[in-house]
């Protein structure tokens, strides 16, 4: 009989009002750069409305909302668009791991005694090393460290208070199962043997070169339309003598600004330019709307480049050392293959592996299908269907996503359906799902327990805005 | 032979150049590839050479140059360079690629000698 094992409930984040800080969001990185690197170049970017002009146009109309919505719907970020990254727990391991850290804190479990929290930290070896060296994360692993960039490590810590629970494993014997331990409960090392999605690889760069050559006529046509509409919206401003004069004034002000009032100075400059725009161009908002449409048309050309990248396979080897309290350490080896055979936006991942403790404990296989729900690069959720099969060669107490459980020899099948919601403009991902298992000995029949899952991809935080 | 574009010390414009100066401008990725898909100077299309190079003449007064760049690595840092007639190059600007917005533009003021 198939019974529900886990039910994940949704945590809704409160909607906040759209304020000045939101309007300046696209400028925040440059505002911070005023105090860290190349201030002269940063000042030029901040006072130049032609530098990534969507951010000025967005600022100009954002209180009305339309442009903010549209620009958010364009290519948010390659990092946020990917469905192949493994953050937090899943029935099936996916090929990629975050470049820096993925922190997953998950609460809840199968039985009433196992309700602990687990924190999992993942890191890319090269990314972590360079992070501590103070180098930019997103330039990592592209040149001198070809092995480290493919190496990812993770560790899980049980955060709850120590405790045990007696579990009956046969008619006349029980074992004490620790419910938590506040200790390192496991670590894993994974190595990307082949990553066809590595944008730094020579093979990918050649594919991009070929794609760009073929796509150039379409990009040029859409690009000229885009540049023309931007010119129609902005050239009256740029040709106005006041624009140049204010640029000079604010460039001088920004050269001596303090971190406390930098955003305010940038905001005052932009407000003045917006006022000028409306003064000399009464139909400025209509012109901005035309630019919005042109951006959409232009960026749509990149969809197939991302689609092509999505179609490349991933092959990863993963070793996991599980360290359950008062139990022997288990060694698990797993081969992960990820591919999209149809070249679409989803991902199919196949896992095969085995667990070792003195002798072979089990054989396992898993299949997971991930599909963005919505546009290829604009989706706000990913749907996942997973199937996991394990043949237990020896009766044992095993660690599962739902806690420490006794399992008898034989077949085990787990099915899971899940939707992972992605919060826009952040790396927060919230999974909502249901899991079933054929093994009723794993649970107490009527036990249904929900838990809240929140995963954070720190790459999204550090990715260029 | 030196490059023609020089930063405007006042900050009113991005670059200054002598009116009539011939400029060769190109983009390059730091670790990946970069190209120019389309470009306009003063609202007129500008042809792109070798997928990454622009040639134009600076006219007197305000010149508005805009182009859309493409990069193989969405996280790359893009460099904008000017090449002089004798083959030297000078970095005019560099910025992190933004998949949201591939457009960059500069105001160049042409000074009549």
Short mmCIF file of N, CA and C in Angstrom, two decimals, chain A residues 148-311:
data_model
loop_
_atom_site.label_atom_id
_atom_site.label_comp_id
_atom_site.label_asym_id
_atom_site.label_seq_id
_atom_site.Cartn_x
_atom_site.Cartn_y
_atom_site.Cartn_z
N UNK A 148 40.09 21.85 -9.32
CA UNK A 148 39.33 22.37 -8.19
C UNK A 148 37.95 22.86 -8.59
N UNK A 149 37.84 23.44 -9.78
CA UNK A 149 36.54 24.00 -10.16
C UNK A 149 35.49 22.91 -10.35
N UNK A 150 35.93 21.69 -10.56
CA UNK A 150 34.99 20.58 -10.73
C UNK A 150 34.71 19.84 -9.43
N UNK A 151 35.36 20.27 -8.36
CA UNK A 151 35.27 19.55 -7.09
C UNK A 151 34.33 20.29 -6.13
N UNK A 152 33.33 19.58 -5.66
CA UNK A 152 32.38 20.16 -4.71
C UNK A 152 32.34 19.31 -3.45
N UNK A 153 32.29 19.98 -2.32
CA UNK A 153 32.24 19.26 -1.05
C UNK A 153 31.04 19.76 -0.25
N UNK A 154 30.52 18.91 0.61
CA UNK A 154 29.42 19.34 1.46
C UNK A 154 29.48 18.62 2.79
N UNK A 155 28.88 19.22 3.79
CA UNK A 155 28.79 18.60 5.11
C UNK A 155 27.43 18.88 5.70
N UNK A 156 26.90 17.91 6.42
CA UNK A 156 25.60 18.07 7.07
C UNK A 156 25.78 18.03 8.58
N UNK A 157 25.13 18.94 9.25
CA UNK A 157 25.18 18.98 10.71
C UNK A 157 23.77 18.87 11.24
N UNK A 158 23.60 17.96 12.18
CA UNK A 158 22.31 17.82 12.85
C UNK A 158 22.25 18.89 13.94
N UNK A 159 21.25 19.77 13.87
CA UNK A 159 21.22 20.93 14.76
C UNK A 159 20.43 20.72 16.05
N UNK A 160 19.73 19.60 16.14
CA UNK A 160 18.82 19.46 17.28
C UNK A 160 19.51 18.84 18.49
N UNK A 161 18.79 18.85 19.61
CA UNK A 161 19.35 18.32 20.84
C UNK A 161 19.47 16.80 20.76
N UNK A 162 20.48 16.25 21.40
CA UNK A 162 20.65 14.80 21.36
C UNK A 162 19.48 14.07 22.02
N UNK A 163 19.16 12.90 21.51
CA UNK A 163 18.09 12.09 22.08
C UNK A 163 18.06 10.73 21.38
N UNK A 164 17.31 9.80 21.94
CA UNK A 164 17.19 8.49 21.30
C UNK A 164 15.74 8.03 21.32
N UNK A 165 15.49 7.09 20.46
CA UNK A 165 14.15 6.48 20.44
C UNK A 165 14.31 4.98 20.23
N UNK A 166 13.55 4.20 21.01
CA UNK A 166 13.59 2.74 20.87
C UNK A 166 12.70 2.35 19.69
N UNK A 167 13.28 1.60 18.79
CA UNK A 167 12.54 1.16 17.61
C UNK A 167 12.59 -0.36 17.55
N UNK A 168 11.44 -0.96 17.34
CA UNK A 168 11.37 -2.42 17.26
C UNK A 168 11.78 -2.86 15.86
N UNK A 169 12.77 -3.75 15.80
CA UNK A 169 13.22 -4.22 14.50
C UNK A 169 12.76 -5.66 14.22
N UNK A 170 12.37 -6.39 15.28
CA UNK A 170 11.78 -7.71 15.10
C UNK A 170 10.87 -7.96 16.28
N UNK A 171 10.33 -9.15 16.39
CA UNK A 171 9.35 -9.41 17.42
C UNK A 171 9.92 -9.27 18.83
N UNK A 172 11.18 -9.55 19.00
CA UNK A 172 11.73 -9.56 20.35
C UNK A 172 12.99 -8.71 20.52
N UNK A 173 13.20 -7.81 19.60
CA UNK A 173 14.38 -6.97 19.79
C UNK A 173 14.11 -5.54 19.34
N UNK A 174 14.74 -4.63 20.04
CA UNK A 174 14.65 -3.22 19.68
C UNK A 174 16.05 -2.62 19.61
N UNK A 175 16.16 -1.52 18.93
CA UNK A 175 17.43 -0.79 18.91
C UNK A 175 17.15 0.65 19.29
N UNK A 176 18.16 1.26 19.90
CA UNK A 176 18.04 2.68 20.26
C UNK A 176 18.56 3.50 19.08
N UNK A 177 17.68 4.31 18.53
CA UNK A 177 18.06 5.13 17.38
C UNK A 177 18.21 6.57 17.82
N UNK A 178 19.37 7.14 17.65
CA UNK A 178 19.53 8.54 18.02
C UNK A 178 18.67 9.42 17.10
N UNK A 179 17.91 10.32 17.70
CA UNK A 179 17.08 11.21 16.90
C UNK A 179 17.88 12.40 16.38
N UNK A 180 18.91 12.76 17.07
CA UNK A 180 19.76 13.86 16.62
C UNK A 180 21.05 13.85 17.43
N UNK A 181 21.98 14.66 17.03
CA UNK A 181 23.27 14.57 17.70
C UNK A 181 24.04 15.88 17.74
N UNK A 182 23.59 16.89 17.07
CA UNK A 182 24.32 18.16 16.99
C UNK A 182 25.77 17.93 16.62
N UNK A 183 26.00 17.19 15.62
CA UNK A 183 27.35 16.86 15.20
C UNK A 183 27.36 16.70 13.70
N UNK A 184 28.52 16.59 13.14
CA UNK A 184 28.63 16.35 11.71
C UNK A 184 27.98 15.00 11.41
N UNK A 185 26.91 15.03 10.67
CA UNK A 185 26.20 13.78 10.41
C UNK A 185 26.57 13.18 9.07
N UNK A 186 27.38 13.87 8.32
CA UNK A 186 27.83 13.30 7.05
C UNK A 186 28.53 14.33 6.20
N UNK A 187 29.30 13.85 5.26
CA UNK A 187 29.90 14.77 4.30
C UNK A 187 29.97 14.06 2.95
N UNK A 188 30.04 14.85 1.92
CA UNK A 188 30.15 14.25 0.59
C UNK A 188 31.13 15.03 -0.26
N UNK A 189 31.69 14.33 -1.19
CA UNK A 189 32.62 14.92 -2.16
C UNK A 189 32.12 14.52 -3.54
N UNK A 190 31.96 15.50 -4.39
CA UNK A 190 31.52 15.16 -5.74
C UNK A 190 32.43 15.83 -6.77
N UNK A 191 32.63 15.10 -7.84
CA UNK A 191 33.52 15.61 -8.88
C UNK A 191 32.81 15.55 -10.23
N UNK A 192 32.78 16.68 -10.92
CA UNK A 192 32.15 16.73 -12.24
C UNK A 192 33.12 16.13 -13.27
N UNK A 193 32.85 14.90 -13.65
CA UNK A 193 33.71 14.23 -14.63
C UNK A 193 33.55 14.91 -15.99
N UNK A 194 32.31 15.19 -16.34
CA UNK A 194 32.06 15.89 -17.60
C UNK A 194 30.90 16.84 -17.39
N UNK A 195 31.12 18.12 -17.67
CA UNK A 195 30.05 19.10 -17.52
C UNK A 195 29.90 19.85 -18.83
N UNK A 196 28.97 19.38 -19.67
CA UNK A 196 28.74 20.01 -20.97
C UNK A 196 28.16 21.39 -20.85
N UNK A 197 27.77 21.77 -19.63
CA UNK A 197 27.18 23.09 -19.42
C UNK A 197 28.18 24.10 -18.89
N UNK A 198 29.43 23.72 -18.83
CA UNK A 198 30.45 24.62 -18.32
C UNK A 198 30.74 25.70 -19.37
N UNK A 199 30.30 26.93 -19.08
CA UNK A 199 30.46 28.00 -20.07
C UNK A 199 31.92 28.39 -20.27
N UNK A 200 32.80 27.87 -19.42
CA UNK A 200 34.21 28.21 -19.57
C UNK A 200 34.96 27.21 -20.43
N UNK A 201 34.31 26.13 -20.81
CA UNK A 201 35.02 25.10 -21.57
C UNK A 201 35.23 25.55 -23.01
N UNK A 202 36.28 25.04 -23.61
CA UNK A 202 36.57 25.39 -25.01
C UNK A 202 35.48 24.89 -25.93
N UNK A 203 34.95 23.72 -25.62
CA UNK A 203 33.90 23.16 -26.47
C UNK A 203 32.67 24.07 -26.48
N UNK A 204 32.30 24.56 -25.29
CA UNK A 204 31.14 25.45 -25.25
C UNK A 204 31.42 26.75 -25.98
N UNK A 205 32.62 27.28 -25.80
CA UNK A 205 32.93 28.56 -26.45
C UNK A 205 32.87 28.43 -27.97
N UNK A 206 33.30 27.27 -28.47
CA UNK A 206 33.20 27.06 -29.92
C UNK A 206 31.74 26.99 -30.34
N UNK A 207 30.93 26.33 -29.54
CA UNK A 207 29.50 26.26 -29.86
C UNK A 207 28.86 27.65 -29.83
N UNK A 208 29.30 28.46 -28.86
CA UNK A 208 28.75 29.81 -28.76
C UNK A 208 29.18 30.64 -29.98
N UNK A 209 30.44 30.47 -30.39
CA UNK A 209 30.94 31.21 -31.56
C UNK A 209 30.09 30.87 -32.78
N UNK A 210 29.82 29.57 -32.96
CA UNK A 210 29.00 29.13 -34.10
C UNK A 210 27.58 29.68 -33.99
N UNK A 211 27.04 29.62 -32.75
CA UNK A 211 25.67 30.12 -32.54
C UNK A 211 25.60 31.61 -32.85
N UNK A 212 26.59 32.36 -32.38
CA UNK A 212 26.57 33.81 -32.58
C UNK A 212 26.66 34.16 -34.06
N UNK A 213 27.49 33.40 -34.80
CA UNK A 213 27.63 33.66 -36.24
C UNK A 213 26.31 33.42 -36.97
N UNK A 214 25.64 32.35 -36.61
CA UNK A 214 24.36 32.03 -37.25
C UNK A 214 23.28 33.01 -36.83
N UNK A 215 23.32 33.40 -35.58
CA UNK A 215 22.25 34.22 -35.01
C UNK A 215 22.43 35.71 -35.28
N UNK A 216 23.59 36.09 -35.77
CA UNK A 216 23.88 37.52 -35.88
C UNK A 216 22.87 38.33 -36.67
N UNK A 217 22.39 37.86 -37.82
CA UNK A 217 21.40 38.67 -38.54
C UNK A 217 20.16 38.98 -37.70
N UNK A 218 19.66 37.97 -36.99
CA UNK A 218 18.48 38.19 -36.16
C UNK A 218 18.80 39.11 -34.98
N UNK A 219 19.97 38.90 -34.38
CA UNK A 219 20.37 39.75 -33.26
C UNK A 219 20.59 41.19 -33.73
N UNK A 220 21.17 41.33 -34.92
CA UNK A 220 21.44 42.68 -35.43
C UNK A 220 20.13 43.41 -35.70
N UNK A 221 19.19 42.69 -36.32
CA UNK A 221 17.90 43.31 -36.62
C UNK A 221 17.17 43.73 -35.34
N UNK A 222 17.08 42.78 -34.40
CA UNK A 222 16.40 43.09 -33.13
C UNK A 222 17.19 44.13 -32.35
N UNK A 223 18.54 44.05 -32.44
CA UNK A 223 19.39 44.98 -31.72
C UNK A 223 19.25 46.40 -32.23
N UNK A 224 19.19 46.56 -33.56
CA UNK A 224 19.03 47.91 -34.12
C UNK A 224 17.69 48.50 -33.73
N UNK A 225 16.67 47.67 -33.70
CA UNK A 225 15.36 48.16 -33.26
C UNK A 225 15.43 48.60 -31.80
N UNK A 226 16.09 47.77 -30.99
CA UNK A 226 16.23 48.10 -29.56
C UNK A 226 17.01 49.41 -29.38
N UNK A 227 18.16 49.51 -30.05
CA UNK A 227 18.99 50.71 -29.90
C UNK A 227 18.26 51.94 -30.40
N UNK A 228 17.48 51.76 -31.47
CA UNK A 228 16.71 52.89 -32.01
C UNK A 228 15.67 53.39 -31.03
N UNK A 229 14.97 52.46 -30.40
CA UNK A 229 13.94 52.89 -29.44
C UNK A 229 14.57 53.51 -28.19
N UNK A 230 15.73 52.99 -27.80
CA UNK A 230 16.44 53.61 -26.66
C UNK A 230 16.85 55.03 -27.02
N UNK A 231 17.35 55.19 -28.23
CA UNK A 231 17.76 56.52 -28.68
C UNK A 231 16.58 57.49 -28.70
N UNK A 232 15.44 56.99 -29.16
CA UNK A 232 14.24 57.84 -29.19
C UNK A 232 13.86 58.29 -27.78
N UNK A 233 14.05 57.41 -26.83
CA UNK A 233 13.68 57.75 -25.44
C UNK A 233 14.72 58.62 -24.75
N UNK A 234 15.99 58.40 -25.06
CA UNK A 234 17.04 59.04 -24.26
C UNK A 234 17.81 60.16 -24.95
N UNK A 235 17.81 60.21 -26.28
CA UNK A 235 18.70 61.17 -26.94
C UNK A 235 18.36 62.62 -26.65
N UNK A 236 17.08 62.90 -26.48
CA UNK A 236 16.71 64.29 -26.14
C UNK A 236 17.33 64.70 -24.82
N UNK A 237 17.40 63.74 -23.90
CA UNK A 237 18.01 64.03 -22.60
C UNK A 237 19.51 64.24 -22.76
N UNK A 238 20.14 63.27 -23.45
CA UNK A 238 21.61 63.30 -23.57
C UNK A 238 22.07 64.55 -24.31
N UNK A 239 21.27 65.00 -25.26
CA UNK A 239 21.67 66.19 -26.03
C UNK A 239 21.35 67.50 -25.31
N UNK A 240 20.65 67.40 -24.20
CA UNK A 240 20.34 68.61 -23.43
C UNK A 240 21.56 69.02 -22.60
N UNK A 241 21.87 70.30 -22.65
CA UNK A 241 23.08 70.78 -21.95
C UNK A 241 23.01 70.51 -20.45
N UNK A 242 21.79 70.48 -19.90
CA UNK A 242 21.67 70.28 -18.45
C UNK A 242 22.14 68.88 -18.03
N UNK A 243 21.92 67.91 -18.92
CA UNK A 243 22.35 66.53 -18.60
C UNK A 243 23.86 66.47 -18.36
N UNK A 244 24.62 67.05 -19.29
CA UNK A 244 26.08 67.04 -19.15
C UNK A 244 26.53 67.81 -17.92
N UNK A 245 25.86 68.93 -17.67
CA UNK A 245 26.25 69.74 -16.51
C UNK A 245 25.97 69.00 -15.21
N UNK A 246 24.82 68.33 -15.14
CA UNK A 246 24.49 67.59 -13.91
C UNK A 246 25.38 66.36 -13.74
N UNK A 247 25.73 65.74 -14.85
CA UNK A 247 26.67 64.62 -14.76
C UNK A 247 27.96 65.08 -14.11
N UNK A 248 28.45 66.24 -14.58
CA UNK A 248 29.71 66.75 -14.02
C UNK A 248 29.55 67.05 -12.53
N UNK A 249 28.43 67.68 -12.17
CA UNK A 249 28.20 68.03 -10.75
C UNK A 249 28.14 66.78 -9.87
N UNK A 250 27.38 65.81 -10.33
CA UNK A 250 27.20 64.62 -9.50
C UNK A 250 28.44 63.73 -9.51
N UNK A 251 29.19 63.76 -10.61
CA UNK A 251 30.46 63.00 -10.62
C UNK A 251 31.38 63.54 -9.54
N UNK A 252 31.41 64.87 -9.42
CA UNK A 252 32.24 65.48 -8.37
C UNK A 252 31.70 65.12 -6.99
N UNK A 253 30.38 65.12 -6.85
CA UNK A 253 29.78 64.79 -5.55
C UNK A 253 30.05 63.33 -5.19
N UNK A 254 29.95 62.44 -6.17
CA UNK A 254 30.16 61.01 -5.89
C UNK A 254 31.62 60.70 -5.57
N UNK A 255 32.52 61.53 -6.06
CA UNK A 255 33.94 61.30 -5.78
C UNK A 255 34.24 61.48 -4.30
N UNK A 256 33.39 62.24 -3.61
CA UNK A 256 33.64 62.53 -2.19
C UNK A 256 32.53 62.03 -1.28
N UNK A 257 31.70 61.15 -1.81
CA UNK A 257 30.54 60.71 -1.06
C UNK A 257 30.93 59.69 0.01
N UNK A 258 30.14 59.58 1.05
CA UNK A 258 30.37 58.56 2.08
C UNK A 258 29.41 57.40 1.85
N UNK A 259 29.72 56.23 2.39
CA UNK A 259 28.81 55.08 2.19
C UNK A 259 27.40 55.35 2.69
N UNK A 260 27.28 56.22 3.69
CA UNK A 260 25.96 56.48 4.27
C UNK A 260 25.03 57.19 3.28
N UNK A 261 25.59 58.16 2.54
CA UNK A 261 24.70 58.97 1.69
C UNK A 261 24.89 58.72 0.20
N UNK A 262 25.63 57.68 -0.17
CA UNK A 262 25.87 57.41 -1.60
C UNK A 262 24.57 57.14 -2.35
N UNK A 263 23.72 56.29 -1.78
CA UNK A 263 22.47 55.95 -2.46
C UNK A 263 21.58 57.18 -2.61
N UNK A 264 21.61 58.04 -1.61
CA UNK A 264 20.79 59.25 -1.66
C UNK A 264 21.27 60.17 -2.79
N UNK A 265 22.59 60.29 -2.94
CA UNK A 265 23.14 61.16 -4.00
C UNK A 265 22.77 60.60 -5.37
N UNK A 266 22.91 59.29 -5.53
CA UNK A 266 22.56 58.67 -6.82
C UNK A 266 21.06 58.86 -7.10
N UNK A 267 20.25 58.69 -6.08
CA UNK A 267 18.81 58.86 -6.24
C UNK A 267 18.45 60.28 -6.64
N UNK A 268 19.13 61.26 -6.04
CA UNK A 268 18.84 62.66 -6.39
C UNK A 268 19.23 62.96 -7.83
N UNK A 269 20.36 62.37 -8.27
CA UNK A 269 20.78 62.57 -9.66
C UNK A 269 19.73 61.98 -10.61
N UNK A 270 19.31 60.76 -10.32
CA UNK A 270 18.35 60.09 -11.20
C UNK A 270 17.01 60.83 -11.21
N UNK A 271 16.59 61.29 -10.03
CA UNK A 271 15.32 62.03 -9.97
C UNK A 271 15.38 63.28 -10.85
N UNK A 272 16.52 63.92 -10.83
CA UNK A 272 16.66 65.15 -11.63
C UNK A 272 16.58 64.82 -13.12
N UNK A 273 17.20 63.71 -13.51
CA UNK A 273 17.17 63.33 -14.93
C UNK A 273 15.76 62.90 -15.35
N UNK A 274 15.08 62.21 -14.46
CA UNK A 274 13.70 61.80 -14.78
C UNK A 274 12.82 63.04 -14.96
N UNK A 275 13.02 64.01 -14.09
CA UNK A 275 12.25 65.26 -14.19
C UNK A 275 12.55 65.95 -15.52
N UNK A 276 13.81 65.96 -15.90
CA UNK A 276 14.19 66.55 -17.19
C UNK A 276 13.53 65.81 -18.34
N UNK A 277 13.55 64.47 -18.24
CA UNK A 277 12.96 63.65 -19.31
C UNK A 277 11.49 63.98 -19.50
N UNK A 278 10.75 64.09 -18.42
CA UNK A 278 9.32 64.38 -18.54
C UNK A 278 9.07 65.81 -19.01
N UNK A 279 10.01 66.67 -18.66
CA UNK A 279 9.87 68.07 -19.07
C UNK A 279 10.07 68.24 -20.57
N UNK A 280 11.08 67.62 -21.11
CA UNK A 280 11.38 67.83 -22.54
C UNK A 280 10.70 66.80 -23.43
N UNK A 281 10.14 65.75 -22.83
CA UNK A 281 9.49 64.72 -23.63
C UNK A 281 8.21 64.29 -22.93
N UNK A 282 7.09 64.97 -23.19
CA UNK A 282 5.84 64.65 -22.49
C UNK A 282 5.39 63.20 -22.68
N UNK A 283 5.76 62.59 -23.79
CA UNK A 283 5.37 61.19 -24.01
C UNK A 283 6.48 60.22 -23.61
N UNK A 284 7.26 60.60 -22.61
CA UNK A 284 8.40 59.79 -22.18
C UNK A 284 7.97 58.37 -21.77
N UNK A 285 6.87 58.26 -21.05
CA UNK A 285 6.42 56.93 -20.59
C UNK A 285 6.09 56.02 -21.76
N UNK A 286 5.48 56.59 -22.80
CA UNK A 286 5.16 55.79 -23.99
C UNK A 286 6.44 55.32 -24.67
N UNK A 287 7.43 56.18 -24.68
CA UNK A 287 8.72 55.80 -25.28
C UNK A 287 9.38 54.67 -24.48
N UNK A 288 9.26 54.77 -23.17
CA UNK A 288 9.83 53.71 -22.32
C UNK A 288 9.10 52.39 -22.58
N UNK A 289 7.83 52.47 -22.77
CA UNK A 289 7.06 51.24 -23.05
C UNK A 289 7.55 50.61 -24.35
N UNK A 290 7.84 51.43 -25.35
CA UNK A 290 8.37 50.90 -26.62
C UNK A 290 9.71 50.22 -26.41
N UNK A 291 10.53 50.79 -25.49
CA UNK A 291 11.83 50.17 -25.19
C UNK A 291 11.62 48.82 -24.51
N UNK A 292 10.65 48.76 -23.62
CA UNK A 292 10.36 47.49 -22.93
C UNK A 292 10.08 46.38 -23.94
N UNK A 293 9.24 46.70 -24.89
CA UNK A 293 8.89 45.70 -25.90
C UNK A 293 10.11 45.31 -26.73
N UNK A 294 10.93 46.29 -27.04
CA UNK A 294 12.13 46.01 -27.84
C UNK A 294 13.11 45.12 -27.07
N UNK A 295 13.23 45.36 -25.76
CA UNK A 295 14.10 44.49 -24.94
C UNK A 295 13.59 43.04 -24.99
N UNK A 296 12.28 42.89 -24.86
CA UNK A 296 11.71 41.53 -24.88
C UNK A 296 12.04 40.83 -26.18
N UNK A 297 11.87 41.56 -27.29
CA UNK A 297 12.14 40.98 -28.60
C UNK A 297 13.60 40.60 -28.75
N UNK A 298 14.48 41.46 -28.26
CA UNK A 298 15.91 41.18 -28.40
C UNK A 298 16.33 39.99 -27.54
N UNK A 299 15.91 40.00 -26.28
CA UNK A 299 16.36 38.95 -25.36
C UNK A 299 15.77 37.58 -25.70
N UNK A 300 14.64 37.58 -26.40
CA UNK A 300 14.07 36.30 -26.80
C UNK A 300 15.02 35.52 -27.70
N UNK A 301 15.90 36.24 -28.39
CA UNK A 301 16.88 35.57 -29.26
C UNK A 301 17.87 34.71 -28.48
N UNK A 302 18.00 35.02 -27.19
CA UNK A 302 18.97 34.27 -26.39
C UNK A 302 18.39 32.99 -25.82
N UNK A 303 17.06 32.84 -25.93
CA UNK A 303 16.44 31.64 -25.38
C UNK A 303 17.04 30.36 -25.94
N UNK A 304 17.27 30.36 -27.27
CA UNK A 304 17.76 29.11 -27.85
C UNK A 304 19.22 28.85 -27.49
N UNK A 305 19.98 29.94 -27.17
CA UNK A 305 21.36 29.72 -26.71
C UNK A 305 21.34 29.00 -25.36
N UNK A 306 20.44 29.44 -24.49
CA UNK A 306 20.33 28.80 -23.18
C UNK A 306 19.77 27.39 -23.34
N UNK A 307 18.84 27.25 -24.28
CA UNK A 307 18.26 25.93 -24.53
C UNK A 307 19.34 24.96 -25.02
N UNK A 308 20.20 25.47 -25.89
CA UNK A 308 21.28 24.63 -26.41
C UNK A 308 22.20 24.20 -25.27
N UNK A 309 22.47 25.14 -24.37
CA UNK A 309 23.33 24.85 -23.22
C UNK A 309 22.65 23.82 -22.32
N UNK A 310 21.35 23.96 -22.15
CA UNK A 310 20.61 23.03 -21.31
C UNK A 310 20.68 21.60 -21.83
N UNK A 311 20.85 21.44 -23.13
CA UNK A 311 20.81 20.11 -23.73
C UNK A 311 22.07 19.31 -23.53
#
